Short mmCIF file of C-alpha atoms and ligand atoms in Angstrom, two decimals:
data_model
loop_
_atom_site.label_atom_id
_atom_site.label_comp_id
_atom_site.label_asym_id
_atom_site.label_seq_id
_atom_site.Cartn_x
_atom_site.Cartn_y
_atom_site.Cartn_z
CA MET C 1 -17.14 -114.33 -92.60
CA THR C 2 -17.06 -111.47 -95.12
CA ASN C 3 -13.72 -110.25 -96.45
CA ALA C 4 -14.19 -106.88 -94.70
CA LYS C 5 -14.86 -108.57 -91.35
CA LYS C 6 -11.79 -110.82 -91.80
CA THR C 7 -9.58 -107.83 -92.64
CA ASN C 8 -10.87 -106.00 -89.53
CA LYS C 9 -10.20 -109.03 -87.33
CA ASP C 10 -6.65 -109.39 -88.75
CA ALA C 11 -5.99 -105.70 -88.18
CA ALA C 12 -7.27 -105.99 -84.58
CA LYS C 13 -5.04 -109.05 -84.01
CA LYS C 14 -2.04 -107.15 -85.42
CA ALA C 15 -2.83 -104.15 -83.22
CA ASP C 16 -3.10 -106.44 -80.14
CA ALA C 17 0.19 -108.11 -81.00
CA SER C 18 1.89 -104.78 -81.49
CA ALA C 19 0.42 -103.41 -78.21
CA GLU C 20 1.60 -106.56 -76.40
CA ALA C 21 5.08 -106.23 -77.93
CA LYS C 22 5.19 -102.54 -76.92
CA SER C 23 4.05 -103.31 -73.40
CA LYS C 24 6.63 -106.13 -73.13
CA ALA C 25 9.34 -103.77 -74.39
CA ALA C 26 8.21 -101.09 -71.91
CA ALA C 27 8.19 -103.62 -69.05
CA LYS C 28 11.66 -104.84 -70.08
CA SER C 29 12.98 -101.31 -70.28
CA SER C 30 11.48 -100.50 -66.87
CA ALA C 31 12.97 -103.69 -65.38
CA ASP C 32 16.32 -102.86 -67.01
CA LYS C 33 16.14 -99.36 -65.55
CA GLN C 34 15.36 -100.72 -62.09
CA ASN C 35 18.12 -103.31 -62.34
CA GLY C 36 20.48 -100.60 -63.51
CA LEU C 37 19.47 -98.41 -60.57
CA LEU C 38 19.97 -101.25 -58.12
CA ALA C 39 23.30 -102.14 -59.70
CA GLY C 40 24.29 -98.48 -59.34
CA ILE C 41 23.34 -98.41 -55.65
CA ILE C 42 25.15 -101.66 -54.95
CA GLY C 43 28.16 -100.46 -56.93
CA ARG C 44 28.29 -97.20 -54.97
CA ALA C 45 27.86 -99.10 -51.72
CA ALA C 46 30.71 -101.41 -52.67
CA LYS C 47 32.90 -98.41 -53.46
CA THR C 48 32.08 -96.48 -50.31
CA ALA C 49 32.14 -99.41 -47.88
CA ARG C 50 35.57 -100.21 -46.57
CA PRO C 51 36.91 -103.53 -47.81
CA ARG C 52 35.79 -106.17 -45.34
CA ARG C 53 38.44 -107.61 -43.13
CA LYS C 54 38.70 -111.33 -43.73
CA LEU C 55 40.29 -113.48 -41.11
CA ASP C 56 43.96 -113.83 -41.90
CA PRO C 57 44.64 -117.56 -41.46
CA SER C 58 48.31 -116.98 -40.71
CA ALA C 59 47.36 -114.68 -37.82
CA VAL C 60 44.97 -117.18 -36.33
CA ALA C 61 46.28 -119.67 -33.84
CA VAL C 62 45.69 -123.17 -35.17
CA ASP C 63 44.14 -124.47 -31.98
CA VAL C 64 41.63 -121.62 -32.03
CA VAL C 65 40.23 -122.20 -35.50
CA LYS C 66 40.48 -125.94 -35.59
CA ASN C 67 37.19 -126.39 -33.73
CA MET C 68 35.16 -124.15 -35.96
CA PRO C 69 34.55 -126.30 -39.05
CA GLN C 70 33.73 -129.14 -36.70
CA LEU C 71 31.03 -127.31 -34.80
CA PRO C 72 28.17 -129.76 -34.49
CA LYS C 73 25.22 -128.83 -36.69
CA ASP C 74 22.92 -130.63 -34.28
CA PRO C 75 21.99 -127.97 -31.69
CA THR C 76 21.63 -130.56 -28.96
CA LYS C 77 25.37 -131.14 -29.23
CA LEU C 78 26.34 -127.46 -29.01
CA ARG C 79 27.87 -126.27 -25.74
CA LEU C 80 27.24 -122.62 -25.03
CA ALA C 81 27.98 -119.99 -22.42
CA VAL C 82 26.08 -116.72 -22.16
CA LEU C 83 27.82 -114.00 -20.15
CA GLY C 84 25.54 -111.44 -18.52
CA GLY C 85 22.37 -112.20 -16.61
CA GLY C 86 20.34 -109.14 -17.61
CA SER C 87 17.17 -109.38 -19.65
CA PHE C 88 18.74 -110.14 -23.02
CA GLY C 89 21.42 -112.59 -21.88
CA THR C 90 18.78 -114.50 -19.94
CA ALA C 91 16.35 -114.54 -22.89
CA MET C 92 19.01 -115.87 -25.31
CA ALA C 93 20.32 -118.46 -22.86
CA ASN C 94 16.76 -119.65 -22.34
CA LEU C 95 16.18 -119.98 -26.11
CA ALA C 96 19.32 -122.07 -26.52
CA ALA C 97 18.46 -124.30 -23.53
CA LYS C 98 14.95 -124.81 -24.92
CA ASN C 99 16.58 -125.94 -28.18
CA GLY C 100 18.47 -128.59 -26.24
CA CYS C 101 21.91 -126.91 -26.26
CA ASP C 102 24.05 -127.48 -23.21
CA THR C 103 23.88 -123.86 -21.99
CA THR C 104 25.36 -122.07 -18.99
CA LEU C 105 24.33 -118.53 -18.06
CA TRP C 106 27.13 -116.73 -16.25
CA VAL C 107 26.02 -114.09 -13.77
CA ARG C 108 28.56 -112.21 -11.67
CA ASN C 109 26.45 -112.22 -8.52
CA LYS C 110 26.50 -115.47 -6.53
CA ARG C 111 23.18 -114.79 -4.82
CA THR C 112 21.46 -114.17 -8.15
CA VAL C 113 22.83 -117.49 -9.45
CA LYS C 114 21.39 -119.29 -6.44
CA SER C 115 18.02 -117.63 -6.83
CA MET C 116 17.85 -118.36 -10.58
CA ALA C 117 18.80 -122.00 -10.12
CA LYS C 118 16.18 -122.42 -7.41
CA LEU C 119 13.29 -120.51 -9.00
CA HIS C 120 14.11 -120.97 -12.71
CA MET C 121 13.42 -117.28 -13.06
CA ASN C 122 15.33 -114.01 -13.39
CA LYS C 123 13.37 -112.12 -10.75
CA LYS C 124 15.06 -108.78 -11.30
CA TYR C 125 15.07 -108.47 -15.09
CA LEU C 126 12.37 -110.86 -16.32
CA PRO C 127 10.01 -111.34 -13.41
CA GLY C 128 7.18 -113.82 -14.00
CA HIS C 129 8.90 -115.57 -16.92
CA LYS C 130 9.72 -119.21 -16.29
CA LEU C 131 13.10 -120.36 -17.62
CA ASP C 132 13.85 -123.76 -19.14
CA GLU C 133 14.85 -126.18 -16.40
CA ARG C 134 17.80 -127.45 -18.43
CA LEU C 135 19.53 -124.04 -18.26
CA HIS C 136 22.64 -124.08 -16.01
CA TYR C 137 23.85 -121.06 -13.99
CA SER C 138 27.30 -120.15 -12.76
CA HIS C 139 29.15 -117.22 -11.23
CA ASP C 140 32.50 -118.91 -11.92
CA LEU C 141 33.70 -117.43 -15.22
CA ALA C 142 36.41 -120.03 -15.94
CA ALA C 143 34.04 -122.93 -15.29
CA ALA C 144 31.23 -121.33 -17.29
CA ILE C 145 33.26 -121.03 -20.50
CA LYS C 146 35.36 -124.21 -20.19
CA ASP C 147 34.91 -126.61 -23.14
CA LYS C 148 32.23 -124.47 -24.74
CA ASP C 149 31.84 -124.05 -28.51
CA ILE C 150 30.46 -120.51 -28.42
CA ILE C 151 30.50 -117.76 -25.80
CA PHE C 152 27.74 -115.15 -26.17
CA LEU C 153 28.48 -111.79 -24.54
CA ALA C 154 25.44 -109.92 -23.22
CA VAL C 155 27.05 -107.45 -20.84
CA PRO C 156 26.59 -103.68 -21.30
CA SER C 157 29.13 -102.00 -23.59
CA MET C 158 30.86 -100.32 -20.65
CA ALA C 159 31.74 -103.77 -19.24
CA PHE C 160 32.59 -105.44 -22.55
CA ARG C 161 36.37 -104.88 -22.72
CA GLN C 162 36.93 -105.89 -19.12
CA THR C 163 34.85 -109.04 -19.64
CA LEU C 164 37.07 -110.00 -22.60
CA LYS C 165 40.18 -109.38 -20.51
CA ASN C 166 38.68 -111.60 -17.81
CA ILE C 167 37.96 -114.52 -20.16
CA LYS C 168 41.21 -114.24 -22.13
CA PRO C 169 43.19 -116.68 -19.92
CA PHE C 170 40.48 -119.34 -20.39
CA ILE C 171 40.03 -119.11 -24.17
CA THR C 172 40.98 -122.43 -25.74
CA GLY C 173 39.11 -122.41 -29.06
CA GLN C 174 35.68 -121.04 -28.26
CA ALA C 175 34.10 -118.63 -30.73
CA LEU C 176 32.62 -115.34 -29.46
CA VAL C 177 29.32 -113.71 -30.36
CA SER C 178 28.54 -110.19 -29.15
CA LEU C 179 24.92 -109.42 -28.31
CA THR C 180 25.79 -105.95 -27.02
CA LYS C 181 24.32 -102.93 -28.82
CA GLY C 182 26.51 -100.02 -27.96
CA MET C 183 29.83 -98.22 -28.28
CA GLU C 184 32.68 -98.01 -25.83
CA LYS C 185 32.77 -94.80 -23.87
CA ASP C 186 35.30 -92.26 -25.19
CA THR C 187 36.83 -94.52 -27.87
CA PHE C 188 33.99 -94.94 -30.37
CA ALA C 189 34.95 -98.63 -30.50
CA LEU C 190 32.22 -101.09 -31.44
CA MET C 191 32.23 -104.49 -29.75
CA SER C 192 33.81 -106.13 -32.82
CA ASP C 193 36.68 -103.60 -32.62
CA ILE C 194 37.20 -104.48 -28.98
CA ILE C 195 37.21 -108.21 -29.75
CA ARG C 196 39.78 -107.68 -32.51
CA GLU C 197 41.93 -105.66 -30.12
CA GLU C 198 41.68 -107.91 -27.08
CA LEU C 199 41.40 -111.37 -28.67
CA PRO C 200 42.65 -111.00 -32.24
CA GLU C 201 42.99 -114.74 -32.78
CA VAL C 202 39.41 -115.60 -31.89
CA ASN C 203 36.68 -116.38 -34.37
CA PHE C 204 33.71 -114.10 -33.72
CA GLY C 205 30.36 -112.73 -34.80
CA VAL C 206 27.85 -110.10 -33.72
CA MET C 207 24.12 -110.63 -33.37
CA SER C 208 21.55 -107.85 -33.57
CA GLY C 209 17.92 -107.33 -34.53
CA PRO C 210 14.49 -106.27 -33.28
CA ASN C 211 14.68 -108.35 -30.12
CA LEU C 212 12.81 -106.94 -27.17
CA ALA C 213 13.66 -109.50 -24.50
CA VAL C 214 10.22 -109.64 -22.91
CA GLU C 215 8.49 -110.40 -26.22
CA ILE C 216 10.95 -113.22 -26.88
CA MET C 217 10.14 -114.68 -23.45
CA GLN C 218 6.46 -114.48 -24.38
CA ASN C 219 7.13 -116.56 -27.52
CA MET C 220 6.08 -113.72 -29.81
CA PRO C 221 7.54 -114.52 -33.25
CA SER C 222 10.80 -112.60 -33.66
CA ALA C 223 13.91 -112.62 -35.82
CA THR C 224 17.52 -111.52 -35.60
CA VAL C 225 20.74 -111.40 -37.63
CA ILE C 226 24.05 -113.14 -36.98
CA ALA C 227 26.90 -111.44 -38.81
CA SER C 228 30.27 -113.11 -39.10
CA ASP C 229 33.03 -113.78 -41.61
CA SER C 230 32.86 -117.40 -40.52
CA GLU C 231 30.18 -119.47 -42.21
CA PRO C 232 30.43 -122.35 -39.69
CA LEU C 233 29.90 -119.88 -36.86
CA ARG C 234 26.87 -118.33 -38.59
CA HIS C 235 25.38 -121.79 -39.06
CA ALA C 236 26.11 -122.82 -35.50
CA VAL C 237 24.37 -119.72 -34.11
CA GLN C 238 21.41 -120.33 -36.40
CA ALA C 239 21.22 -123.94 -35.22
CA ALA C 240 21.55 -122.97 -31.56
CA LEU C 241 18.87 -120.29 -31.44
CA HIS C 242 16.46 -120.95 -34.30
CA SER C 243 13.02 -122.13 -33.21
CA ALA C 244 9.36 -121.96 -34.20
CA PHE C 245 9.25 -118.49 -32.60
CA PHE C 246 12.70 -117.15 -33.37
CA ARG C 247 14.37 -116.95 -36.80
CA VAL C 248 18.06 -116.24 -37.20
CA PHE C 249 19.12 -114.65 -40.50
CA ALA C 250 22.74 -114.42 -41.63
CA SER C 251 24.97 -111.60 -42.86
CA ASP C 252 28.67 -110.99 -43.39
CA ASP C 253 28.45 -107.21 -42.87
CA ILE C 254 29.62 -107.17 -39.26
CA ARG C 255 29.98 -103.39 -39.13
CA GLY C 256 26.54 -102.73 -40.64
CA VAL C 257 24.69 -105.16 -38.37
CA GLU C 258 26.46 -103.88 -35.30
CA LEU C 259 25.97 -100.21 -36.18
CA GLY C 260 22.25 -100.77 -36.78
CA GLY C 261 21.86 -102.09 -33.22
CA ALA C 262 23.92 -99.31 -31.69
CA LEU C 263 22.59 -96.32 -33.65
CA LYS C 264 18.89 -97.12 -33.40
CA ASN C 265 19.12 -96.48 -29.63
CA ILE C 266 19.73 -92.79 -30.35
CA TYR C 267 16.53 -92.52 -32.36
CA ALA C 268 14.53 -94.58 -29.85
CA ILE C 269 15.35 -91.83 -27.33
CA ALA C 270 14.26 -89.19 -29.87
CA MET C 271 11.01 -91.05 -30.56
CA GLY C 272 10.27 -91.50 -26.87
CA MET C 273 10.75 -87.78 -26.46
CA ALA C 274 8.56 -87.00 -29.48
CA ALA C 275 5.83 -89.24 -28.03
CA ALA C 276 5.92 -87.19 -24.82
CA TYR C 277 5.19 -84.13 -26.96
CA ASP C 278 2.25 -85.98 -28.53
CA VAL C 279 3.43 -85.49 -32.10
CA GLY C 280 1.39 -86.77 -35.06
CA GLU C 281 1.94 -89.87 -37.18
CA ASN C 282 3.45 -87.81 -40.03
CA THR C 283 6.04 -86.43 -37.66
CA LYS C 284 6.88 -89.88 -36.30
CA ALA C 285 7.20 -91.25 -39.84
CA MET C 286 9.48 -88.36 -40.84
CA LEU C 287 11.66 -88.83 -37.77
CA LEU C 288 11.93 -92.58 -38.29
CA THR C 289 12.77 -92.30 -41.97
CA ARG C 290 15.29 -89.50 -41.57
CA ALA C 291 16.80 -91.53 -38.71
CA LEU C 292 17.30 -94.38 -41.15
CA ALA C 293 18.94 -91.95 -43.58
CA GLU C 294 21.33 -90.80 -40.83
CA MET C 295 22.11 -94.36 -39.81
CA SER C 296 22.99 -95.50 -43.31
CA ARG C 297 24.98 -92.32 -44.01
CA PHE C 298 26.99 -92.84 -40.83
CA GLY C 299 27.33 -96.52 -41.71
CA VAL C 300 28.81 -95.81 -45.13
CA GLU C 301 31.29 -93.33 -43.64
CA THR C 302 32.44 -95.88 -41.08
CA GLY C 303 32.73 -98.96 -43.24
CA ALA C 304 29.26 -100.54 -43.43
CA ASN C 305 27.18 -101.49 -46.43
CA PRO C 306 24.14 -99.15 -46.53
CA LEU C 307 21.91 -101.94 -47.80
CA THR C 308 22.34 -103.70 -44.44
CA PHE C 309 20.27 -100.92 -42.87
CA LEU C 310 17.29 -102.13 -44.89
CA GLY C 311 17.43 -105.43 -42.99
CA LEU C 312 16.29 -106.61 -39.58
CA SER C 313 19.26 -105.12 -37.74
CA GLY C 314 18.59 -101.72 -39.32
CA VAL C 315 15.06 -100.71 -40.14
CA GLY C 316 13.72 -103.75 -38.23
CA ASP C 317 15.29 -102.79 -34.92
CA LEU C 318 14.62 -99.10 -35.52
CA TYR C 319 10.91 -99.84 -35.93
CA ALA C 320 10.73 -102.11 -32.85
CA THR C 321 12.53 -99.78 -30.47
CA CYS C 322 11.15 -96.49 -31.75
CA GLY C 323 7.56 -97.50 -31.09
CA SER C 324 7.64 -99.55 -27.92
CA GLU C 325 7.62 -98.73 -24.25
CA LEU C 326 9.42 -102.05 -23.76
CA SER C 327 12.50 -100.28 -25.10
CA ARG C 328 14.51 -98.77 -22.27
CA ASN C 329 15.93 -96.14 -24.64
CA TYR C 330 12.44 -95.11 -25.69
CA ARG C 331 11.46 -94.85 -22.01
CA ILE C 332 14.49 -92.65 -21.29
CA GLY C 333 13.42 -90.32 -24.13
CA ASN C 334 9.88 -90.24 -22.83
CA MET C 335 11.03 -89.28 -19.34
CA LEU C 336 13.24 -86.54 -20.81
CA GLY C 337 10.28 -85.26 -22.83
CA ARG C 338 8.29 -85.05 -19.62
CA GLY C 339 10.88 -82.75 -18.13
CA MET C 340 13.14 -85.14 -16.20
CA SER C 341 16.92 -84.61 -16.26
CA ILE C 342 19.06 -87.27 -17.96
CA ASP C 343 20.59 -88.34 -14.64
CA ALA C 344 17.18 -88.71 -13.00
CA ALA C 345 15.82 -90.67 -15.98
CA VAL C 346 18.79 -93.09 -16.02
CA LYS C 347 18.45 -93.59 -12.26
CA LYS C 348 14.72 -94.25 -12.51
CA LEU C 349 15.19 -96.76 -15.36
CA GLY C 350 17.73 -98.82 -13.36
CA GLN C 351 18.66 -100.89 -16.45
CA THR C 352 20.95 -100.51 -19.43
CA ALA C 353 20.04 -97.80 -21.97
CA GLU C 354 23.00 -97.81 -24.35
CA GLY C 355 21.70 -94.81 -26.33
CA VAL C 356 22.63 -92.38 -23.57
CA ASN C 357 26.34 -93.00 -24.21
CA THR C 358 25.93 -93.68 -27.94
CA ILE C 359 24.53 -90.17 -28.56
CA GLN C 360 27.71 -88.65 -27.12
CA GLN C 361 30.03 -90.97 -29.06
CA VAL C 362 28.25 -90.44 -32.38
CA HIS C 363 27.86 -86.68 -31.84
CA GLU C 364 31.62 -86.39 -31.29
CA LYS C 365 32.63 -88.71 -34.12
CA ALA C 366 30.24 -87.07 -36.60
CA SER C 367 31.38 -83.56 -35.60
CA LYS C 368 35.04 -84.56 -35.94
CA ASP C 369 34.63 -86.35 -39.28
CA GLY C 370 32.07 -83.94 -40.76
CA ILE C 371 29.28 -86.51 -41.09
CA TYR C 372 25.87 -84.86 -41.43
CA MET C 373 23.81 -86.17 -38.46
CA PRO C 374 21.26 -83.43 -37.65
CA ILE C 375 18.95 -85.54 -35.45
CA THR C 376 21.83 -86.81 -33.32
CA HIS C 377 23.28 -83.31 -32.92
CA ALA C 378 19.84 -81.93 -32.05
CA LEU C 379 19.28 -84.60 -29.43
CA TYR C 380 22.72 -83.97 -28.00
CA ALA C 381 21.94 -80.24 -27.76
CA VAL C 382 18.69 -80.95 -25.87
CA ILE C 383 20.14 -83.53 -23.50
CA TYR C 384 23.65 -82.27 -22.86
CA GLU C 385 23.52 -78.56 -23.69
CA ASP C 386 20.16 -77.86 -22.13
CA LYS C 387 18.63 -76.43 -25.32
CA ALA C 388 14.85 -76.17 -25.57
CA ALA C 389 13.48 -79.23 -27.39
CA LEU C 390 10.84 -77.37 -29.39
CA GLY C 391 13.28 -74.78 -30.75
CA VAL C 392 15.79 -77.48 -31.67
CA ALA C 393 13.07 -79.51 -33.41
CA LEU C 394 11.91 -76.49 -35.40
CA ASN C 395 15.49 -75.74 -36.41
CA LEU C 396 15.68 -79.24 -37.86
CA MET C 397 12.82 -78.33 -40.21
CA GLU C 398 14.92 -75.51 -41.65
CA ALA C 399 17.81 -77.70 -42.68
CA GLY C 400 17.65 -76.71 -46.35
CA PHE C 401 16.96 -78.70 -49.46
CA ARG C 402 18.02 -82.29 -49.28
CA SER C 403 17.42 -85.30 -51.46
CA ASP C 404 15.23 -88.08 -50.03
CA VAL C 405 17.49 -91.11 -50.50
CA GLU C 406 21.01 -89.88 -51.03
CA PHE C 407 22.19 -93.19 -52.52
CA VAL C 408 19.67 -92.63 -55.33
CA MET C 409 20.24 -88.89 -55.77
CA PRO C 410 23.24 -87.48 -53.93
CA HIS C 411 22.62 -84.43 -51.74
CA ASP C 412 25.07 -82.12 -53.43
CA HIS C 413 23.29 -82.48 -56.70
CA SER C 414 19.83 -81.97 -55.20
CA ASN C 415 20.96 -79.03 -53.10
CA ALA C 416 22.74 -77.32 -55.94
CA ALA C 417 19.98 -77.94 -58.47
CA LEU C 418 17.21 -76.87 -56.10
CA ARG C 419 19.08 -73.78 -54.99
CA ALA C 420 19.74 -72.79 -58.59
CA GLN C 421 16.05 -73.25 -59.47
CA MET C 422 14.92 -71.24 -56.46
CA GLN C 423 17.40 -68.46 -57.23
CA ALA C 424 16.32 -68.38 -60.88
CA ALA C 425 12.65 -68.24 -59.87
CA GLN C 426 13.42 -65.52 -57.34
CA ALA C 427 15.37 -63.49 -59.93
CA GLU C 428 12.53 -63.89 -62.41
CA ARG C 429 10.01 -62.62 -59.87
CA THR C 430 12.09 -59.58 -59.01
CA ASP C 431 12.80 -58.75 -62.66
CA SER C 432 9.25 -59.10 -63.98
CA PRO C 433 7.14 -55.88 -64.20
CA THR C 434 4.09 -57.70 -62.78
CA SER C 435 6.01 -58.71 -59.72
CA SER C 436 7.18 -55.16 -59.03
CA LYS C 437 3.59 -53.97 -59.52
CA ALA C 438 2.33 -56.58 -57.16
CA SER C 439 4.89 -55.61 -54.60
CA LYS C 440 3.90 -51.96 -54.66
N1 NAI Z 501 17.08 -106.18 -23.40
C1 NAI Z 501 16.92 -106.27 -24.69
O1 NAI Z 501 15.78 -106.37 -25.19
C2 NAI Z 501 18.11 -106.31 -25.58
C3 NAI Z 501 19.36 -105.89 -25.14
N2 NAI Z 501 20.42 -105.93 -25.96
C4 NAI Z 501 21.74 -105.47 -25.56
O2 NAI Z 501 22.32 -106.40 -24.65
C5 NAI Z 501 23.20 -105.72 -23.75
C6 NAI Z 501 22.81 -106.12 -22.35
O3 NAI Z 501 21.51 -105.63 -22.18
P1 NAI Z 501 20.46 -106.20 -21.15
O4 NAI Z 501 20.64 -107.62 -20.87
O5 NAI Z 501 19.16 -105.81 -21.65
O6 NAI Z 501 20.85 -105.29 -19.91
P2 NAI Z 501 20.28 -105.28 -18.46
O7 NAI Z 501 20.35 -103.91 -17.96
O8 NAI Z 501 18.98 -106.00 -18.41
O9 NAI Z 501 21.34 -106.18 -17.68
C7 NAI Z 501 22.71 -105.96 -17.73
C8 NAI Z 501 23.37 -107.13 -17.05
O10 NAI Z 501 24.78 -106.98 -17.15
C9 NAI Z 501 25.33 -107.16 -15.86
N3 NAI Z 501 26.55 -106.38 -15.75
C10 NAI Z 501 26.69 -105.05 -15.66
N4 NAI Z 501 27.98 -104.74 -15.55
C11 NAI Z 501 28.67 -105.89 -15.56
C12 NAI Z 501 30.03 -106.24 -15.46
N5 NAI Z 501 30.96 -105.30 -15.28
N6 NAI Z 501 30.36 -107.52 -15.53
C13 NAI Z 501 29.43 -108.46 -15.67
N7 NAI Z 501 28.12 -108.23 -15.76
C14 NAI Z 501 27.76 -106.94 -15.70
C15 NAI Z 501 24.25 -106.67 -14.90
O11 NAI Z 501 24.45 -107.21 -13.62
C16 NAI Z 501 23.02 -107.22 -15.56
O12 NAI Z 501 22.85 -108.56 -15.21
C17 NAI Z 501 23.03 -104.23 -24.05
O13 NAI Z 501 24.08 -103.79 -24.86
C18 NAI Z 501 21.72 -104.15 -24.80
O14 NAI Z 501 21.67 -103.07 -25.69
C19 NAI Z 501 20.29 -106.44 -27.19
C20 NAI Z 501 19.08 -106.86 -27.66
C21 NAI Z 501 17.90 -106.78 -26.90
O1 13P Z 502 17.66 -103.52 -28.57
C1 13P Z 502 16.58 -103.77 -28.13
C2 13P Z 502 15.53 -104.42 -28.91
O2 13P Z 502 15.95 -104.79 -30.15
C3 13P Z 502 16.26 -103.36 -26.76
O3 13P Z 502 16.14 -102.01 -26.74
P1 13P Z 502 16.41 -101.20 -25.41
O4 13P Z 502 17.83 -101.42 -25.06
O5 13P Z 502 16.06 -99.79 -25.77
O6 13P Z 502 15.48 -101.77 -24.39
#
């Protein structure tokens, strides 16, 4: 090799090494920036979210907690009761029975119990779907929950408090898990609030996720989230329900998981209505994404961690319900979009659509507390104030300058900065001689 060639090769090597070092430094700086951004978001979330309530051991009756750490990890040894024989209670009870748990489904109607036990089918809510033959049925509440490890509640939100009052005399150490996705009428209480009020000594969790009951019965792979302060309870629920077709993820953000399940029903109604108007994919995507923004904003204001809304119980459930006719809330919205009144739509559905009440609760709470929830208010105006849907939808498009993700760039900043820029540009146009010429 000549000296010149060697010098060129060395120079090229040096240049490569320097380029590599630069690119590594750039990658590191970009990663640092991203980590910094994430740390900022998490930090803000931690500041805005209310401190989580941990169980206060001194307030918990000893006989109630003593069972929890001893919950059998082997699902075949778990004893469960599921209260509420609608589509979701039945689907969850069936999953647990298939896993070998000793499971009793409590249904208030004696005749329904007889029919289910005879046919191994819930003819009214899940017709055509065979239930596991090991599943037990009862209409006797005390017997159904006696000696159980966990009681799952799958009654509609309007019946939740009364159901807790009914089981209170028979609680001897069972843990509770709410499957209900709604808010109590007129109180804005979530199911976890009601449990804390009615049975403050009981260990509990809430479960929520993209879980259309019919798809679960069809063994379509699905997943959900169990949120609880109690690790043994989270593990027990995972062990009881996890299967090849159903994954159970864990969280300790009870409020966030529960709010995801309750709030998405509002937007499922909006999406069902939008579908009736035959809107385009861009419009659906905008609605869905701004719905997520509303949900997480509302969540932060009421004590949830906004990052929870990125999980299965947030965006996951929003996606499932906002695009499927299997969702009763979506169907209600679709009927409204086709000109039916809310009362007629609810009557025709004949099943639980929690969103109908949740819209009213959230509209009132957001108005009272000044939480910016334009989609919810718009939907409320269409459903309960008889406003024309198209006009309300177009008004939404004029809501001013907002930032995309407010936890990355807060709205005030984006609004103020954008307004200032627009005003400056406007002033420049009016001042410039060319603009006055053009306007003549
Ligand atoms: N169906 C689904 O795909 C899912 C439903 N959920 C939630 O589960 C809860 C229950 O929903 P579904 O089972 O779908 O409802 P559903 O409309 O299919 O059935 C409701 C059941 O509750 C019973 N019920 C009504 N009032 C009662 C009372 N006062 N006492 C005892 N039982 C009473 C009804 O007889 C019926 O068996 C709702 O909050 C819903 O949002 C959650 C996840 C999925
Ligand atoms: O919550 C659900 C699926 O995750 C069921 O939705 P609907 O109550 O709208 O049917």
